[in-house]
């Protein structure tokens, strides 16, 4: 009676019915990746070459050794891998399949193993499964008729490698196994007491009195267990394959989901780009509209002036003619008209352009929480009827910290100077401190490219700082106390009654030096669009305008009861109007470009800004007034209708 003793999961079907690579995978060592040699089985049922497994155990050098396939730990035997069970089933399969798996040619002749012992090469015609020997025709006859060998399974070789291999595989489960202690006796019994497979002689001798059972009967339950384990493995494989399929489906879902998200992002990005483009196109159109309307008004005013000039010139030509060629009687006859025209032309000409405007731009910002769009606005040179403080902020940690000067950079950042307490750079929206510069500074001005011109009070030198507060340049040798910057970027420095000029592009000092009045304390100077310098004289309680050539243009000391008292900060607005902080009497004066009083922007009765020290107009055309610990915002210019 024959039974199937194959390894679980390995069918003994024809090799032609199953992919050859499946056998190769089972019979290949997972370490050396060659066909197994002396295969040994780990407790977790993985088969590895004895030599490879021995090296693996020695490399780990631990009491517990991880399986090289599944990493489950096992206790290595004292003698190493040799002490583990051998996988005899795979060994038998290897002997049968080695020629096939090594791709040896079908034309290779197999010789009789028995005759080879006599140094004779005789072609083999059969193979004895039980002896594991190839035998020739003559030896086959002897094999069959020898009494002790008559039960051996002998397979005739056809010469067709595939057919012969299949026949050998089918006979593997039917081969006989012999006792190691009684080589002529087959293993036919199982000792339940010792859990050992025995031959007949062992049952009588060393296992006398033990409970011995027929091996084929006893193995039936093991075969059922193997079958059950195979079914479990099939179910496990099915479960894993189902999850793998689920994971592959999930991968596709992730891909689809990611693709969908990218499509949505692209769509949103384009929509928001379109929105941004639409918004800024609108702002550009607004600029064009303001420009076009402004130019039309300027052209109309020029036409009016040219027409006035034409009338004046034609009248003068008539007068020239009368003066040269007119008869006294005719001239006397025109006396009344001449007197009237003289009276008319003696009056101040109405040449002013009342429709001046300026464009302001509030920079947009990009922050983590979102975008704030930049915004164009237009301001007219018309003062609001009701000017009041819109808001005040206290951005400084020390509310008692003195503020000496302030300016606004091109990007809108506010820069404040506090003498020995240094320089602070503030965010124009949140008023949070972005940077602090440790410098004794009492005068600052906005330079091109968001740079800061700062007077170093310790060395009385002018330094150019970048937007991060780092010193970019120390300007050439010039003593400095107060500083301002012209629209072209020329730095103007005041010290000891002298005005010096420095080119910020070339970092060179100009030869021109203007000598002006010096009353000891000059806290602030400013420069308008015509490069005229406005100087606040603290001791003299006055503000004076100086031309590029050093000519005095005006002197302002106050209006009626509202005199200047300790003027400190001064600045120029977009229309060249002059703003002065009168520190001693808590006022802020607004003058026209020629130094004539227009009105008070801060009064003592309503506003109560005690001791204002700094003034600047921000990028939105708002006046910022600074004092100890605080900043105040005042909108005083009328806005144009968009």
Coordinates of C-alpha atoms in Angstrom, one line a residue:
X1 CA 0.0 0.0 0.0
X2 CA 1.4 3.4 -1.0
X3 CA 0.8 6.7 0.7
X4 CA 1.6 10.3 -0.3
X5 CA 4.4 11.5 2.0
X6 CA 5.1 14.7 0.0
X7 CA 5.9 18.0 1.7
X8 CA 2.7 20.0 2.4
X9 CA 1.9 22.2 -0.6
X10 CA 3.9 20.2 -3.1
X11 CA 1.8 18.1 -5.5
X12 CA 3.4 15.0 -7.0
X13 CA 1.6 15.7 -10.3
X14 CA 3.4 15.6 -13.6
X15 CA 6.1 18.3 -13.9
X16 CA 4.5 19.2 -17.2
X17 CA 1.3 20.1 -15.3
X18 CA 2.9 22.6 -13.0
X19 CA 5.3 25.4 -13.6
X20 CA 8.8 24.2 -13.2
X21 CA 9.7 27.4 -11.4
X22 CA 7.4 26.4 -8.5
X23 CA 9.7 23.4 -7.9
X24 CA 12.7 25.6 -8.3
X25 CA 11.5 28.0 -5.7
X26 CA 10.8 25.3 -3.2
X27 CA 14.1 23.6 -3.8
X28 CA 16.2 26.7 -3.7
X29 CA 18.1 27.8 -0.5
X30 CA 16.9 31.3 0.6
X31 CA 20.5 32.2 1.7
X32 CA 22.8 31.1 -1.2
X33 CA 19.9 31.0 -3.8
X34 CA 21.3 27.7 -5.2
X35 CA 19.6 24.3 -5.2
X36 CA 19.5 22.9 -1.7
X37 CA 22.4 20.9 -0.4
X38 CA 21.8 18.7 2.7
X39 CA 18.5 20.5 3.4
X40 CA 17.7 21.2 7.1
X41 CA 14.3 22.3 8.5
X42 CA 14.0 25.1 11.1
X43 CA 11.3 24.8 13.9
X44 CA 9.2 27.3 11.8
X45 CA 9.3 24.9 8.9
X46 CA 11.7 26.7 6.5
X47 CA 14.3 24.6 4.6
X48 CA 17.9 25.9 4.2
X49 CA 21.2 24.3 3.2
X50 CA 22.9 22.9 6.3
X51 CA 26.2 24.8 5.6
X52 CA 24.3 28.1 4.9
X53 CA 22.3 27.8 8.1
X54 CA 25.4 26.9 10.2
X55 CA 27.1 30.1 9.0
X56 CA 24.0 32.1 9.8
X57 CA 23.8 30.7 13.3
X58 CA 27.5 31.5 13.9
X59 CA 27.2 35.0 12.6
X60 CA 24.3 35.8 15.0
X61 CA 26.2 34.3 17.9
X62 CA 23.2 34.4 20.2
X63 CA 21.3 32.0 22.3
X64 CA 18.3 32.7 20.2
X65 CA 18.7 32.8 16.4
X66 CA 16.2 34.5 14.0
X67 CA 15.0 32.5 11.0
X68 CA 16.6 34.0 7.9
X69 CA 13.2 33.7 6.2
X70 CA 10.5 34.8 8.7
X71 CA 12.8 36.1 11.6
X72 CA 11.0 34.0 14.2
X73 CA 13.6 33.1 16.8
X74 CA 14.6 29.4 17.6
X75 CA 17.1 27.7 19.8
X76 CA 20.0 26.5 17.7
X77 CA 21.1 22.9 18.6
X78 CA 24.4 22.3 20.4
X79 CA 26.0 20.9 17.3
X80 CA 24.7 23.7 15.0
X81 CA 22.5 23.2 12.0
X82 CA 23.5 19.5 11.7
X83 CA 21.4 18.9 14.8
X84 CA 18.2 20.0 13.1
X85 CA 15.9 17.6 11.2
X86 CA 16.7 16.9 7.6
X87 CA 14.1 17.5 4.9
X88 CA 14.2 14.1 3.3
X89 CA 11.2 14.6 1.1
X90 CA 12.9 17.6 -0.6
X91 CA 16.2 15.7 -0.7
X92 CA 14.5 12.9 -2.6
X93 CA 12.9 15.4 -4.9
X94 CA 16.2 17.1 -5.5
X95 CA 17.8 13.8 -6.5
X96 CA 14.9 13.3 -9.0
X97 CA 14.7 16.8 -10.3
X98 CA 18.3 18.1 -10.2
X99 CA 19.0 17.2 -13.8
X100 CA 15.7 18.9 -14.9
X101 CA 16.2 22.0 -12.8
X102 CA 19.8 22.4 -13.9
X103 CA 18.6 22.4 -17.5
X104 CA 20.9 19.5 -18.5
X105 CA 20.4 18.2 -22.1
X106 CA 18.1 15.2 -22.7
X107 CA 21.0 13.8 -24.8
X108 CA 23.2 13.4 -21.7
X109 CA 23.7 9.6 -21.3
X110 CA 23.1 8.1 -17.8
X111 CA 25.4 5.2 -16.9
X112 CA 24.7 2.3 -14.7
X113 CA 25.8 3.1 -11.1
X114 CA 26.6 -0.6 -10.4
X115 CA 28.8 -1.0 -13.5
X116 CA 30.6 2.3 -12.8
X117 CA 31.9 0.6 -9.6
X118 CA 33.7 -1.8 -12.0
X119 CA 34.9 1.1 -14.1
X120 CA 32.5 0.1 -16.9
X121 CA 30.4 2.7 -18.6
X122 CA 27.1 1.0 -19.5
X123 CA 24.0 2.9 -20.5
X124 CA 21.3 2.8 -17.8
X125 CA 17.9 1.6 -18.8
X126 CA 16.2 1.7 -15.4
X127 CA 16.3 3.3 -12.0
X128 CA 15.6 1.6 -8.7
X129 CA 13.7 4.1 -6.5
X130 CA 14.6 2.3 -3.3
X131 CA 18.3 2.0 -4.0
X132 CA 18.4 5.4 -5.7
X133 CA 20.6 3.9 -8.4
X134 CA 20.5 4.0 -12.2
X135 CA 21.0 0.4 -13.6
X136 CA 21.6 -1.2 -17.0
X137 CA 19.6 -3.9 -18.6
X138 CA 21.7 -6.8 -17.1
X139 CA 21.7 -5.3 -13.6
X140 CA 18.0 -4.8 -13.8
X141 CA 17.4 -8.5 -14.3
X142 CA 19.6 -9.3 -11.4
X143 CA 17.8 -6.7 -9.3
X144 CA 14.4 -8.1 -10.1
X145 CA 15.4 -11.8 -9.4
X146 CA 17.4 -11.2 -6.2
X147 CA 15.3 -12.2 -3.3
X148 CA 16.1 -9.4 -0.9
X149 CA 15.5 -6.8 -3.7
X150 CA 12.4 -8.3 -5.2
X151 CA 10.1 -5.7 -3.5
X152 CA 12.1 -2.7 -4.8
X153 CA 10.4 -0.3 -7.2
X154 CA 12.2 -0.3 -10.6
X155 CA 11.3 2.3 -13.3
X156 CA 12.1 1.7 -16.9
X157 CA 13.7 4.8 -18.6
X158 CA 12.2 5.8 -21.9
X159 CA 14.9 8.4 -22.9
X160 CA 12.2 11.1 -22.7
X161 CA 13.5 13.3 -19.8
X162 CA 10.1 14.7 -19.0
X163 CA 8.3 11.3 -19.0
X164 CA 11.1 9.7 -16.9
X165 CA 11.0 12.6 -14.4
X166 CA 7.3 12.4 -14.0
X167 CA 7.5 8.6 -13.5
X168 CA 10.2 9.0 -10.8
X169 CA 8.2 11.7 -9.0
X170 CA 5.1 9.5 -8.9
X171 CA 7.2 6.7 -7.3
X172 CA 8.8 8.8 -4.5
X173 CA 5.9 8.2 -2.0
X174 CA 6.1 4.4 -2.7
X175 CA 9.7 3.9 -2.1
X176 CA 10.9 1.8 0.9
X177 CA 12.7 3.3 3.9
X178 CA 15.2 1.0 5.7
X179 CA 16.2 1.0 9.4
X180 CA 19.6 2.6 10.2
X181 CA 20.3 -0.2 12.8
X182 CA 18.9 -3.1 10.7
X183 CA 19.7 -2.1 7.0
X184 CA 17.8 -5.0 5.6
X185 CA 14.6 -4.2 7.4
X186 CA 12.0 -1.7 6.2
X187 CA 10.6 0.9 8.6
X188 CA 7.0 -0.3 9.1
X189 CA 6.1 0.4 12.7
X190 CA 5.7 3.4 15.0
X191 CA 6.5 3.3 18.7
X192 CA 3.9 5.4 20.5
X193 CA 5.9 5.2 23.7
X194 CA 9.1 6.6 22.2
X195 CA 7.6 8.5 19.3
X196 CA 10.0 6.8 16.9
X197 CA 9.6 5.0 13.5
X198 CA 10.9 1.4 13.8
X199 CA 11.6 -1.8 11.8
X200 CA 10.4 -5.2 12.9
X201 CA 13.7 -6.1 14.6
X202 CA 13.6 -2.9 16.7
X203 CA 10.1 -3.7 17.9
X204 CA 11.4 -7.1 19.2
X205 CA 14.6 -5.9 20.7
X206 CA 15.1 -2.3 21.9
X207 CA 11.4 -1.5 22.0
X208 CA 10.1 -4.8 23.5
X209 CA 7.0 -4.3 25.5
X210 CA 6.4 -0.8 24.0
X211 CA 3.1 0.0 22.2
X212 CA 4.0 -0.3 18.5
X213 CA 1.6 0.3 15.7
X214 CA 1.5 -0.2 12.0
X215 CA 3.2 2.9 10.4
X216 CA 0.8 3.3 7.5
X217 CA -2.2 3.2 9.9
X218 CA -0.6 5.5 12.4
X219 CA 0.3 8.1 9.8
X220 CA -3.3 8.5 8.6
X221 CA -4.0 11.2 11.3
X222 CA -0.8 13.0 10.3
X223 CA -1.9 12.9 6.7
X224 CA -5.2 14.4 7.8
X225 CA -3.3 17.1 9.8
X226 CA -1.2 17.9 6.8
X227 CA -4.3 18.1 4.7
X228 CA -5.9 20.4 7.2
X229 CA -2.7 22.5 7.4
X230 CA -2.7 22.7 3.6
X231 CA -6.3 23.9 3.7
X232 CA -5.4 26.4 6.4
X233 CA -2.5 27.6 4.3
X234 CA -4.7 27.9 1.2
X235 CA -7.2 29.9 3.3
X236 CA -4.4 32.0 4.7
X237 CA -3.1 32.6 1.2
X238 CA -6.6 33.5 0.0
X239 CA -7.0 35.9 3.0
X240 CA -3.6 37.5 2.2
X241 CA -4.4 37.7 -1.5
X242 CA -7.7 39.3 -0.7
X243 CA -6.0 41.9 1.5
X244 CA -3.3 42.4 -1.1
X245 CA -6.1 43.0 -3.7
X246 CA -7.8 45.3 -1.2
X247 CA -4.5 47.1 -0.8
X248 CA -4.0 47.4 -4.5
X249 CA -7.5 48.7 -4.8
X250 CA -6.7 51.1 -2.0
X251 CA -3.5 52.2 -3.9
X252 CA -5.7 52.9 -6.9
X253 CA -8.1 54.8 -4.7
X254 CA -5.2 56.8 -3.3
X255 CA -4.0 57.5 -6.9
X256 CA -7.5 58.5 -8.0
X257 CA -8.0 60.6 -4.8
X258 CA -4.6 62.3 -5.2
X259 CA -5.3 62.9 -8.9
X260 CA -8.7 64.3 -8.0
X261 CA -7.2 66.6 -5.4
X262 CA -4.5 67.8 -7.8
X263 CA -7.2 68.6 -10.3
X264 CA -9.1 70.5 -7.7
X265 CA -6.0 72.3 -6.6
X266 CA -5.1 73.2 -10.2
X267 CA -8.7 74.4 -10.7
X268 CA -8.6 76.4 -7.4
X269 CA -5.2 77.8 -8.2
X270 CA -6.3 78.9 -11.6
X271 CA -9.5 80.4 -10.2
X272 CA -7.6 82.3 -7.5
X273 CA -4.9 83.3 -10.0
X274 CA -7.8 84.6 -12.2
X275 CA -9.2 86.4 -9.2
X276 CA -5.9 87.9 -8.3
X277 CA -5.3 88.9 -12.0
X278 CA -8.8 90.3 -12.2
X279 CA -8.2 92.3 -9.0
X280 CA -4.8 93.7 -9.9
X281 CA -6.0 94.3 -13.5
X282 CA -8.7 96.4 -11.9
X283 CA -6.1 98.2 -9.8
X284 CA -4.0 98.9 -12.9
X285 CA -7.2 100.1 -14.8
X286 CA -7.9 102.4 -11.8
X287 CA -4.3 103.8 -12.1
X288 CA -4.9 104.3 -15.8
X289 CA -8.2 106.0 -15.2
X290 CA -6.7 108.4 -12.6
X291 CA -3.8 109.1 -14.9
X292 CA -6.0 109.7 -17.9
X293 CA -8.4 112.0 -15.9
X294 CA -5.5 113.8 -14.3
X295 CA -3.7 114.4 -17.6
X296 CA -6.9 115.7 -19.1
X297 CA -7.2 118.2 -16.3
X298 CA -3.6 119.2 -16.6
X299 CA -3.9 119.6 -20.4
X300 CA -7.0 121.7 -19.9
X301 CA -5.2 123.9 -17.4
X302 CA -2.2 124.2 -19.7
X303 CA -4.6 125.2 -22.5
X304 CA -6.2 127.8 -20.3
X305 CA -2.8 129.2 -19.3
X306 CA -1.7 129.2 -23.0
X307 CA -4.9 131.0 -23.9
X308 CA -4.2 133.6 -21.2
X309 CA -0.7 133.9 -22.5
X310 CA -2.1 134.4 -26.1
X311 CA -4.4 137.1 -24.9
X312 CA -1.6 138.8 -23.0
X313 CA 0.9 138.6 -25.9
X314 CA -1.6 139.9 -28.5
X315 CA -2.5 142.8 -26.1
X316 CA 1.2 143.5 -25.6
X317 CA 1.7 143.5 -29.4
X318 CA -1.1 146.1 -29.7
X319 CA 0.5 148.2 -26.9
X320 CA 3.9 148.0 -28.6
X321 CA 2.3 149.2 -31.8
X322 CA 0.6 152.1 -30.1
X323 CA 3.8 153.0 -28.2
X324 CA 5.8 153.1 -31.4
X325 CA 3.4 154.5 -33.9
X326 CA 0.4 155.9 -32.1
X327 CA -0.6 159.5 -32.3
X328 CA -0.9 161.3 -28.9
X329 CA -4.6 161.9 -29.6
X330 CA -5.2 158.2 -30.2
X331 CA -3.2 157.2 -27.1
X332 CA -5.1 159.6 -24.9
X333 CA -8.3 158.3 -26.4
X334 CA -7.2 154.8 -25.1
X335 CA -6.4 156.1 -21.6
X336 CA -9.4 154.6 -19.9
X337 CA -8.9 151.1 -21.4
X338 CA -5.2 151.2 -20.5
X339 CA -6.0 152.2 -16.9
X340 CA -8.5 149.4 -16.6
X341 CA -6.1 146.8 -18.1
X342 CA -3.4 148.0 -15.8
X343 CA -5.7 147.5 -12.8
X344 CA -6.7 144.1 -14.0
X345 CA -3.2 142.9 -14.7
X346 CA -1.8 144.2 -11.4
X347 CA -3.9 141.7 -9.5
X348 CA -2.2 138.3 -8.5
X349 CA -2.6 135.9 -11.4
X350 CA -4.8 132.8 -10.7
X351 CA -2.4 130.2 -12.0
X352 CA -2.7 127.6 -9.3
X353 CA -3.9 124.1 -10.4
X354 CA -6.6 123.0 -7.9
X355 CA -7.0 119.4 -9.2
X356 CA -3.7 118.0 -8.1
X357 CA -3.8 114.4 -6.8
X358 CA -1.4 111.7 -5.9
X359 CA -1.7 107.9 -6.1
X360 CA -0.9 105.8 -3.1
X361 CA -0.4 102.1 -2.9
X362 CA -0.8 99.8 0.1
X363 CA 1.4 96.8 -0.4
X364 CA -0.2 93.4 -0.3
X365 CA 1.1 90.7 2.0
X366 CA 1.4 86.9 1.8
X367 CA 1.1 85.3 5.2
X368 CA 0.3 81.8 6.4
X369 CA -3.4 82.7 7.1
X370 CA -3.9 84.1 3.6
X371 CA -3.3 87.0 1.2
X372 CA -4.0 90.7 1.7
X373 CA -4.2 92.4 -1.7
X374 CA -2.3 95.5 -2.4
X375 CA -4.5 98.5 -3.0
X376 CA -4.3 101.7 -5.1
X377 CA -5.9 104.8 -3.8
X378 CA -6.0 108.4 -4.9
X379 CA -5.7 111.4 -2.6
X380 CA -6.5 115.0 -3.5
X381 CA -4.6 118.0 -2.2
X382 CA -7.7 119.0 -0.2
X383 CA -7.8 118.9 3.6
X384 CA -10.7 117.3 5.2
X385 CA -13.1 119.5 7.0
X386 CA -13.1 117.3 10.1
X387 CA -9.6 116.1 10.9
X388 CA -9.3 113.8 13.9
X389 CA -7.3 111.0 15.3
X390 CA -8.6 107.7 13.9
X391 CA -6.6 105.3 16.1
X392 CA -3.7 105.0 18.4
X393 CA -1.4 102.0 19.1
X394 CA 1.2 101.2 21.7
X395 CA 3.6 99.0 19.9
X396 CA 6.6 99.3 22.3
X397 CA 7.2 97.0 25.2
X398 CA 8.3 100.0 27.3
X399 CA 5.5 102.6 27.2
X400 CA 7.8 105.2 28.6
X401 CA 10.5 104.7 25.9
X402 CA 11.3 108.0 24.2
X403 CA 10.6 108.3 20.5
X404 CA 13.0 110.6 18.7
X405 CA 12.2 110.1 15.0
X406 CA 10.3 107.8 12.7
X407 CA 10.0 107.0 9.0
X408 CA 8.2 104.6 6.6
X409 CA 10.0 102.3 4.2
X410 CA 8.9 101.5 0.6
X411 CA 7.3 98.3 1.8
X412 CA 5.2 100.1 4.4
X413 CA 7.2 99.1 7.4
X414 CA 7.5 101.7 10.2
X415 CA 10.9 102.5 11.6
X416 CA 11.3 104.2 14.9
X417 CA 14.4 105.7 16.5
X418 CA 14.8 105.8 20.3
X419 CA 18.4 107.0 21.0
X420 CA 20.1 104.5 23.3
X421 CA 17.1 102.2 23.2
X422 CA 17.9 101.5 19.5
X423 CA 15.8 101.2 16.3
X424 CA 12.6 99.2 16.0
X425 CA 11.1 98.0 12.7
X426 CA 7.3 97.5 13.0
X427 CA 4.7 95.7 10.9
X428 CA 2.4 98.4 9.5
X429 CA -0.7 96.3 10.0
X430 CA -0.2 94.5 13.3
X431 CA 2.5 96.9 14.7
X432 CA 4.4 93.9 16.0
X433 CA 8.1 94.4 16.3
X434 CA 9.7 92.6 13.3
X435 CA 13.3 93.6 14.1
X436 CA 15.3 95.5 16.7
X437 CA 18.6 97.2 15.9
X438 CA 21.0 97.9 18.8
X439 CA 22.2 101.4 17.8
X440 CA 22.2 104.7 19.6
X441 CA 20.1 106.6 17.0
X442 CA 18.0 109.8 17.0
X443 CA 17.4 110.3 13.3
X444 CA 16.2 107.9 10.6
X445 CA 15.1 108.3 6.9
X446 CA 13.7 105.9 4.3
X447 CA 16.3 105.0 1.6
X448 CA 15.8 103.2 -1.7
X449 CA 15.2 99.4 -1.7
X450 CA 13.8 99.3 1.8
X451 CA 17.1 100.6 3.3
X452 CA 17.3 102.8 6.3
X453 CA 19.6 105.8 6.7
X454 CA 20.4 106.0 10.4
X455 CA 22.6 108.4 12.4
X456 CA 24.8 106.5 14.8
X457 CA 24.8 108.8 17.9
X458 CA 27.9 107.2 19.4
X459 CA 30.2 107.9 16.4
X460 CA 28.1 110.7 14.7
X461 CA 28.3 108.8 11.4
X462 CA 25.7 107.9 8.9
X463 CA 25.0 104.2 8.4
X464 CA 22.9 102.6 5.7
X465 CA 21.0 99.5 7.0
X466 CA 19.3 96.8 4.9
X467 CA 15.7 95.7 5.6
X468 CA 17.0 93.1 8.1
X469 CA 18.7 95.8 10.2
X470 CA 22.2 94.8 9.1
X471 CA 24.8 97.6 8.3
X472 CA 25.1 97.7 4.6
X473 CA 27.4 100.7 4.4
X474 CA 29.0 103.3 6.6
X475 CA 28.8 106.5 4.6
X476 CA 32.0 108.4 3.8
X477 CA 33.5 110.7 6.4
X478 CA 30.8 113.2 7.4
X479 CA 29.6 114.3 10.8
X480 CA 25.9 113.7 11.2
X481 CA 23.2 114.8 13.6
X482 CA 20.0 114.8 11.5
X483 CA 19.3 113.2 8.1
X484 CA 16.8 113.1 5.3
X485 CA 16.6 111.7 1.8
X486 CA 15.6 113.4 -1.4
X487 CA 13.2 111.7 -3.9
X488 CA 16.2 110.9 -6.1
X489 CA 17.8 109.1 -3.2
X490 CA 20.4 111.7 -2.2
X491 CA 21.1 111.7 1.6
X492 CA 21.1 115.1 3.2
X493 CA 23.0 115.3 6.5
X494 CA 22.9 118.3 9.0
X495 CA 25.6 119.0 11.6
X496 CA 27.0 122.2 13.0
X497 CA 25.3 124.6 10.5
X498 CA 26.4 122.6 7.5
X499 CA 24.3 120.5 5.0
X500 CA 26.2 117.7 3.3
X501 CA 25.0 115.5 0.4
X502 CA 25.7 111.8 -0.2
X503 CA 24.8 109.8 -3.3
X504 CA 23.4 106.5 -2.1
X505 CA 24.0 104.7 -5.4
X506 CA 27.8 105.5 -5.5
X507 CA 28.2 105.9 -1.7
X508 CA 30.2 109.0 -2.4
X509 CA 30.0 112.4 -0.7
X510 CA 29.2 115.4 -3.0
X511 CA 31.5 118.4 -3.0
X512 CA 28.6 120.8 -2.4
X513 CA 28.2 121.8 1.2
X514 CA 25.7 124.5 2.2
X515 CA 26.2 126.7 5.3
X516 CA 23.0 127.4 7.1
X517 CA 21.9 128.9 10.5
X518 CA 22.9 126.7 13.5
X519 CA 21.0 127.3 16.7
X520 CA 22.4 124.3 18.5
X521 CA 19.6 121.7 18.3
X522 CA 18.4 120.5 14.9
X523 CA 16.2 117.5 15.6
X524 CA 14.7 117.1 12.2
X525 CA 15.1 118.0 8.5
X526 CA 13.1 117.0 5.4
X527 CA 13.5 117.3 1.6
X528 CA 10.6 118.0 -0.8
X529 CA 10.1 117.0 -4.5
X530 CA 12.0 120.1 -5.6
X531 CA 15.0 119.1 -3.4
X532 CA 14.3 122.1 -1.1
X533 CA 15.4 121.4 2.5
X534 CA 13.1 122.0 5.4
X535 CA 14.8 122.6 8.7
X536 CA 13.2 122.6 12.2
X537 CA 15.1 124.9 14.5
X538 CA 14.4 123.9 18.1
X539 CA 15.9 126.8 20.0
X540 CA 14.7 129.4 17.5
X541 CA 11.1 127.9 17.5
X542 CA 11.0 128.2 13.7
X543 CA 10.9 126.2 10.5
X544 CA 12.9 127.4 7.5
X545 CA 13.0 126.4 3.8
X546 CA 16.4 126.4 2.0
X547 CA 16.9 126.0 -1.8
X548 CA 19.4 123.8 -3.4
X549 CA 21.7 126.8 -3.7
X550 CA 21.4 127.7 0.0
X551 CA 18.9 130.5 -0.5
X552 CA 16.4 131.1 2.3
X553 CA 12.9 130.5 0.9
X554 CA 10.7 131.1 4.0
X555 CA 10.7 131.2 7.8
X556 CA 7.6 130.0 9.7
X557 CA 7.2 130.6 13.5
X558 CA 3.5 130.0 14.0
X559 CA 0.1 131.5 13.2
X560 CA -1.5 134.0 15.5
X561 CA -1.8 132.4 18.9
X562 CA -0.7 129.0 17.6
X563 CA 3.1 129.6 17.7
X564 CA 5.7 127.0 17.2
X565 CA 7.1 125.9 20.5
X566 CA 10.1 123.5 20.5
X567 CA 9.5 122.2 16.9
X568 CA 10.8 118.6 16.8
X569 CA 9.7 116.3 14.0
X570 CA 9.0 117.5 10.4
X571 CA 8.0 115.7 7.2
X572 CA 6.7 116.3 3.7
X573 CA 3.4 114.9 2.4
X574 CA 2.7 113.7 -1.3
X575 CA 1.8 117.3 -2.3
X576 CA 5.0 118.9 -0.7
X577 CA 2.9 120.2 2.2
X578 CA 5.0 120.6 5.3
X579 CA 4.0 119.0 8.6
X580 CA 5.7 120.1 11.9
X581 CA 5.3 118.6 15.3
X582 CA 5.4 121.4 17.9
X583 CA 6.6 119.5 20.9
X584 CA 6.3 122.3 23.5
X585 CA 2.6 123.1 23.0
X586 CA 1.3 119.7 21.8
X587 CA 0.4 120.8 18.3
X588 CA 0.9 119.6 14.8
X589 CA 1.0 122.3 12.1
X590 CA 0.3 121.9 8.4
X591 CA 2.0 124.3 6.0
X592 CA 1.7 124.6 2.2
X593 CA 4.9 124.1 0.1
X594 CA 5.8 127.8 0.5
X595 CA 5.7 127.7 4.3
X596 CA 2.3 129.3 4.7
X597 CA 0.0 128.1 7.5
X598 CA -2.9 125.9 6.4
X599 CA -4.3 124.5 9.6
X600 CA -3.6 122.5 12.8
X601 CA -3.9 118.8 12.4
X602 CA -3.5 118.2 16.1
X603 CA -4.9 120.6 18.7
X604 CA -4.5 120.7 22.4
X605 CA -8.2 121.0 23.1
X606 CA -9.5 118.0 21.1
X607 CA -6.6 115.6 20.6
X608 CA -4.3 115.8 23.6
X609 CA -1.2 114.3 22.1
X610 CA 1.3 115.3 24.7
X611 CA 4.8 116.2 23.4
X612 CA 4.7 114.9 19.8
X613 CA 8.2 114.2 18.6
X614 CA 7.9 112.5 15.2
X615 CA 5.7 112.8 12.1
X616 CA 5.6 110.8 8.9
X617 CA 3.1 110.2 6.1
X618 CA 2.6 106.5 5.4
X619 CA 1.9 104.8 2.1
X620 CA -1.8 105.3 2.4
X621 CA -1.4 109.0 2.9
X622 CA -2.2 108.9 6.6
X623 CA -0.2 111.0 9.0
X624 CA 1.5 109.1 11.8
X625 CA 2.4 111.1 14.9
X626 CA 4.8 109.6 17.3
X627 CA 5.4 110.3 21.0
X628 CA 6.7 108.5 24.0
X629 CA 5.3 104.9 23.8
X630 CA 2.6 105.6 21.2
X631 CA 1.7 106.1 17.6
X632 CA -1.4 108.0 16.4
X633 CA -3.0 107.8 12.9
X634 CA -4.7 110.8 11.3
X635 CA -6.4 110.9 7.8
X636 CA -6.4 114.5 6.7
X637 CA -6.5 114.4 2.9
X638 CA -9.6 113.9 0.8
X639 CA -9.8 110.8 -1.3
X640 CA -10.7 110.8 -5.0
X641 CA -13.8 108.8 -6.0
X642 CA -12.6 105.5 -7.6

